[in-house]
Every structure is written in C-alpha cells, then in structure tokens.
Coordinates of C-alpha atoms in Angstrom, one line a residue:
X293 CA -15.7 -4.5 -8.3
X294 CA -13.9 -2.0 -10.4
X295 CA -11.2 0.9 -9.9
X296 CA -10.0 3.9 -12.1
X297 CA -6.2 5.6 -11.5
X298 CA -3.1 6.1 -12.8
X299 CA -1.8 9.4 -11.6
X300 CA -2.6 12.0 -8.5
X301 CA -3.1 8.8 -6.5
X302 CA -2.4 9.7 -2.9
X303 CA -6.0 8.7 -1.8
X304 CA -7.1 10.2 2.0
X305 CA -10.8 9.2 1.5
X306 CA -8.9 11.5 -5.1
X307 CA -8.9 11.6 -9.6
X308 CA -9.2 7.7 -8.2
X309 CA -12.8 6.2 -8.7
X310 CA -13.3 2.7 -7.1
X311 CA -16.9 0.5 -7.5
X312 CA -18.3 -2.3 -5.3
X313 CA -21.3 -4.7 -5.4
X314 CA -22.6 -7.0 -3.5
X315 CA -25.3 -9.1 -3.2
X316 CA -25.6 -9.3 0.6
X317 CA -28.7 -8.5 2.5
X318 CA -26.8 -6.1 5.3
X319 CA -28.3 -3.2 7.4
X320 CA -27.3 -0.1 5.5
X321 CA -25.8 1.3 8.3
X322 CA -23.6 -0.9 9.1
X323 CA -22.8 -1.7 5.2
X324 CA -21.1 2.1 5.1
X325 CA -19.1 1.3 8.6
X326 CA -17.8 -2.1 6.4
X327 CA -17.0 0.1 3.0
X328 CA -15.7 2.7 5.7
X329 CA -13.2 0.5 7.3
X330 CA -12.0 -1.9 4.0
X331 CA -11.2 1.3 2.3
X332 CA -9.0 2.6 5.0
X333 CA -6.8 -0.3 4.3
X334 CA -7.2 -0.6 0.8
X335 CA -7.4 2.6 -0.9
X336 CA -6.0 4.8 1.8
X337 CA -2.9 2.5 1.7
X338 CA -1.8 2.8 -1.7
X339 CA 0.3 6.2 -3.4
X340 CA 1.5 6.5 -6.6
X341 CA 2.6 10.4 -6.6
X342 CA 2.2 11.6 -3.1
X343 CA -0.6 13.7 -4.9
X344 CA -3.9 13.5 -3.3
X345 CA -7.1 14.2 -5.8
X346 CA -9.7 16.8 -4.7
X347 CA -12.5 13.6 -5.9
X348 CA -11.4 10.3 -5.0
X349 CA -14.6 7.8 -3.8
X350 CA -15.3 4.3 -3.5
X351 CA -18.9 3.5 -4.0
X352 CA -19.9 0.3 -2.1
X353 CA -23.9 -1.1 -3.5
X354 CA -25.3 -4.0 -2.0
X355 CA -28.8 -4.8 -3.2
X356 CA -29.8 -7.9 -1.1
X357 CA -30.2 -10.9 -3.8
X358 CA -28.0 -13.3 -1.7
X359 CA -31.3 -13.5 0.5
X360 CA -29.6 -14.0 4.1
X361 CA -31.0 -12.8 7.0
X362 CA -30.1 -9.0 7.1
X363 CA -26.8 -8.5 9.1
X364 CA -27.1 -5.9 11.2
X365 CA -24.8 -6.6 13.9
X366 CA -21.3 -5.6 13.7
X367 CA -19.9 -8.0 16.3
X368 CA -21.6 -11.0 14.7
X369 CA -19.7 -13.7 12.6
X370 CA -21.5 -12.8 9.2
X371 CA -20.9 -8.9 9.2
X372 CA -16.8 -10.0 10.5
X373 CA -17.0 -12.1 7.1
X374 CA -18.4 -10.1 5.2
X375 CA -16.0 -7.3 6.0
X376 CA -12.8 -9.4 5.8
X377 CA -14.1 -10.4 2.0
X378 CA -14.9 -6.2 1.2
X379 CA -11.5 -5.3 2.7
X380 CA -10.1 -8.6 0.4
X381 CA -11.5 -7.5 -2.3
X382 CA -10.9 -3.8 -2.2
X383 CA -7.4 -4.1 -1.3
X384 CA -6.7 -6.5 -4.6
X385 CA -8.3 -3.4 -6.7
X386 CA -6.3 -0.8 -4.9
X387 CA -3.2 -2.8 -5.6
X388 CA -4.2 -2.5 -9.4
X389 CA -4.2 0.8 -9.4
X390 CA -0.9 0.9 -8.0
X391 CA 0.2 -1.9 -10.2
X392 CA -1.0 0.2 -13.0
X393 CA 0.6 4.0 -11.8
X394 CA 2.0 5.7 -14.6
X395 CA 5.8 5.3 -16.3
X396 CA 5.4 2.1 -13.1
X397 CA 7.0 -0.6 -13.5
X398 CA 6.7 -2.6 -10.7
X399 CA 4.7 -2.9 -7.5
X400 CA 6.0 -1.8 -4.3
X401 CA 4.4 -3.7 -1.1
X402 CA 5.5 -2.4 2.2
X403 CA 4.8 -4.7 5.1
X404 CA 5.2 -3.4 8.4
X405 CA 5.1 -5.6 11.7
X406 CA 6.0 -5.2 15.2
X407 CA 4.4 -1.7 16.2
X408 CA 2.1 -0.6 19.0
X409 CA -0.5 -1.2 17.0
X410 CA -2.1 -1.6 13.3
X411 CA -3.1 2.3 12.7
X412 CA 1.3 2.3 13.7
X413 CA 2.0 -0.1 11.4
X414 CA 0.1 1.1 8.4
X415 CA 1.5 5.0 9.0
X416 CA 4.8 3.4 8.4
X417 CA 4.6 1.2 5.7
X418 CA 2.7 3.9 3.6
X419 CA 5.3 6.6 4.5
X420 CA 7.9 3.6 2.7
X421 CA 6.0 3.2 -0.4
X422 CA 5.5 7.0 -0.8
X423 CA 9.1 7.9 -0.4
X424 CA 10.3 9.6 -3.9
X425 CA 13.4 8.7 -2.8
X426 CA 12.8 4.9 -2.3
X427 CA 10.8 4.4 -5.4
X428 CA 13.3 5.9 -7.0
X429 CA 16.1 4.0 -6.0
X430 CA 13.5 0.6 -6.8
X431 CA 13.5 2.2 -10.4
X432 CA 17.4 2.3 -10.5
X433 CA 17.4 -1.1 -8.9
X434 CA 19.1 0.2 -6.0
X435 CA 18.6 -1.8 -2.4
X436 CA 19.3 1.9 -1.0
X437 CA 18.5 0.1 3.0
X438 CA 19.3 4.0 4.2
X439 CA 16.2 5.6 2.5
X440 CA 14.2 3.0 3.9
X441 CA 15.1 3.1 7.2
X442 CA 14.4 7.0 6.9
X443 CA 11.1 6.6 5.3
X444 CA 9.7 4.7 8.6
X445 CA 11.8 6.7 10.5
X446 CA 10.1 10.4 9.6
X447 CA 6.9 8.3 9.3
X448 CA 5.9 10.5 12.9
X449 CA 5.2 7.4 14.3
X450 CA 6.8 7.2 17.8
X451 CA 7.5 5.1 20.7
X452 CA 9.9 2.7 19.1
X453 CA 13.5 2.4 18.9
X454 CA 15.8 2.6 15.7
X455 CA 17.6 -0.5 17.4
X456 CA 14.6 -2.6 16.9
X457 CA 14.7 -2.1 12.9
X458 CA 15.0 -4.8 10.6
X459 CA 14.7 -4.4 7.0
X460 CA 14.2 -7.1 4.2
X461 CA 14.1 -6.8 0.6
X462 CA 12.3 -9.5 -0.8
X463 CA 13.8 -12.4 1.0
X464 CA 17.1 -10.8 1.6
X465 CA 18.5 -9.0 4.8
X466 CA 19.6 -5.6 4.6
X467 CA 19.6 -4.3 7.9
X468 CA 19.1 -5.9 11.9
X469 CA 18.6 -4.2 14.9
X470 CA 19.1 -1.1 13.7
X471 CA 22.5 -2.2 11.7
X472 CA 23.6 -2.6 8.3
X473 CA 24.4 -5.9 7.3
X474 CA 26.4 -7.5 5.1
X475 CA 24.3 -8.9 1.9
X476 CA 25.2 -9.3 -1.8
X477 CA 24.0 -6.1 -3.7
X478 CA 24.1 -7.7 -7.1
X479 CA 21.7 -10.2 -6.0
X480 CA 19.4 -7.7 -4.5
X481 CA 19.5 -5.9 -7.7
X482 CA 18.8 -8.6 -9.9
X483 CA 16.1 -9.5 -7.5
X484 CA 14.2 -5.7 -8.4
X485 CA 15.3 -6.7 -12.0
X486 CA 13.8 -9.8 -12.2
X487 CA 10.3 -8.1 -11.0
X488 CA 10.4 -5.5 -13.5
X489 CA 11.1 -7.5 -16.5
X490 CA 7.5 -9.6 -15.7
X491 CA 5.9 -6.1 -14.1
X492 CA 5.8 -7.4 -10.9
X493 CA 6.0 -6.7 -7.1
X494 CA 8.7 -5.9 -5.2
X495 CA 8.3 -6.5 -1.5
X496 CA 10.0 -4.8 1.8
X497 CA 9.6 -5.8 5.3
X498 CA 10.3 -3.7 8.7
X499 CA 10.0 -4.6 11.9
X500 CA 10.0 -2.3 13.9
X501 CA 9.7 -4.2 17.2
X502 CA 7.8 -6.7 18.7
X503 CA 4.1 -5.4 19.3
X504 CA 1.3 -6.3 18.1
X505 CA 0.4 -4.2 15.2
X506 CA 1.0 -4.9 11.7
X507 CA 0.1 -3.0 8.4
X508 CA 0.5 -2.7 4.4
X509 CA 1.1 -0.1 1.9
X510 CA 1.5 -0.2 -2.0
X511 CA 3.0 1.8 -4.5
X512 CA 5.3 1.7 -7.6
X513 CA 8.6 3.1 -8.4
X514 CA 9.4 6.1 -10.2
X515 CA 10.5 5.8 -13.1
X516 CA 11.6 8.7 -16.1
X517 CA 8.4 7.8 -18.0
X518 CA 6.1 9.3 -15.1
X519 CA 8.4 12.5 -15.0
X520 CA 7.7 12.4 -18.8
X521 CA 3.9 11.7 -19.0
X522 CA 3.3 14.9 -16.3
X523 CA 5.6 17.2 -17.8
X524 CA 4.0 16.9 -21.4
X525 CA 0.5 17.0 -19.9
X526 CA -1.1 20.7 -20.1
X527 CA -4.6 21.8 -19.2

C-alpha cells in the first residue's frame, strides 16, 4: 500500500490519498464493506490540523492472483482475516502520514480503554490527538495532564464519570480516578524529549472506566515550523 499527506489531514472519509492492493480472490461486495471498515480506524483516526480536505480517498484493488476460493462471507474466518490484515495495514500507513505531518516532530498515539464501547473509545482518543492545545504542549514538552483530561472530557462522549479517569504518559502516571498525582515532571519531559530527538511516538493512555470498548487515534504535535510552512503558503 501507499499514502500521500502532510497538511489538511483531518480525514472523515481529504488533500490525503491512500492506495491498497491485494491479491485476494474476495466477493467485491464485501471487499468495499472490508476497505469500509479498516479505514474508519485507520484513516479516520489520525489528524494532523483538525482541517478536513474536500478529496481525501482510499482506494482498496484486489485482483484475485492469490487464487482462494472467493470469500464472500463476512462472518467466515477468511474474510475476519482478511480484514484484520487491511485494517493492519491501513492503520501502519495512516500512522505515516501522521508521522510525517508538517513542522511534526513526533507521533502522538492516543489509546483509549474502558468505554461503553469501541465507536466511545475511538471519539475520545481522536478528540486527544486533535487537541491544539495538547499537541502543543507535546511540542513544548509539557506533560500538561489538565488539557488532556479536557480533550476526552468535551470529546461529547457521555455516560462516564470524570472519577473513573486515569491518564498515562508513556509509562508514567499523571492522573487516577479523576485526581492529579504526584509524578516527576522532568522525567516526563525528558521522556517527550527523548522521542523527538529520534522522531518518534509519544504515547497517552485514558481509561475512562471499565467497559468494554477500546480505541486509537494518531497525531503529531504542533510545532512553530507548521505555523511557519501555512503562513508562507499562498494560492
């Protein structure tokens, strides 16, 4: 596969291109339900700007060569396979193109756990990773727990308590059951430091309770060069 974005990445399925083959013999039908469904939590769950294109699209081509049996039923163990290796694959490309945002430098993975349910879970996380405010307080090295907790917080997600949040930078607590904790701030910076110097990713988890649903989102910080790169930019 192949993807194409740097900037106006906000993708509701935009600017963003993104290409799949495969070689699997699959009812066409059902082989737009799989593209369908891996790109909601691939593509849909990655921001760079909060700026949605007006022509993002993933093309998904299968041609067949493989020579299996066609799979044509969605319950059945092949087309389950062969959607967990699209959504695999598609979500290691989206993450490049968040990787790869412009003036970025690092990647920001959001993993959510604990919500009603995944749909929940993935609202949240995204709502994290698109937060201005967070990814600029990543940029600054800054582990700013308070714009965290807001980001899931105004995610619109509801039907869970603020006294259920925990929130983890990296592998470092920052905040239990909906309390600040006590943590060492020059560590947690040096950890965000540490990720930029190799271009790396920088990971948060909330939970947010203890249901079943659980969901990503990636971004990248915001850094001067990005404010930089759009201002001198004219049509």
């Amino acid at each position: 596969g192949c993807s194409k974005g740097s900037g106006m990445i906000h993708p509701n399925m935009a600017t963003m291109l993104g290409v799949l083959t495969c070689d699997a013999a699959v009812e066409p039908k059902l082989w737009r339900q799989i593209v369908s469904t891996a790109s909601i939590k691939s593509f849909n769950q990655i921001t760079v700007d909060g700026d949605t294109s007006t022509n993002d699209c993933v093309i998904g081509l299968a041609n067949g060569a493989a020579g299996n049996p066609v799979i044509s039923d969605p319950d059945s163990v092949e087309a389950k396979a062969l959607l967990d290796a699209v959504t695999v694959t598609l979500q290691a490309l989206a993450q490049c193109i968040a990787w790869d945002g412009e003036g970025a430098t690092v990647l920001i993975e959001c993993e959510v756990t604990g919500a009603a349910c995944a749909e929940d879970a993935e609202v949240m996380a995204k709502s994290v990773v698109a937060s201005s405010l967070v990814k600029s307080a990543i940029f600054g090295r800054d582990p700013n727990w308070g714009r965290i907790a807001a980001a899931v917080g105004y995610s619109g997600v509801e039907g869970w308590s603020q006294d259920d949040l925990d929130i983890t930078l990296g592998d470092i607590p920052l905040f239990k059951a909906g309390q600040p904790l006590a943590f060492d701030a020059a560590v947690a910076s040096k950890y965000m430091a540490d990720a930029g110097e190799v271009h790396g990713t920088v990971k948060i988890f909330a939970k947010v309770g203890d249901g079943p649903g659980r969901g990503l989102a990636w971004g990248c910080d915001l850094s001067y060069d990005y404010v930089k790169i759009n201002a001198e930019y004219h049509t």
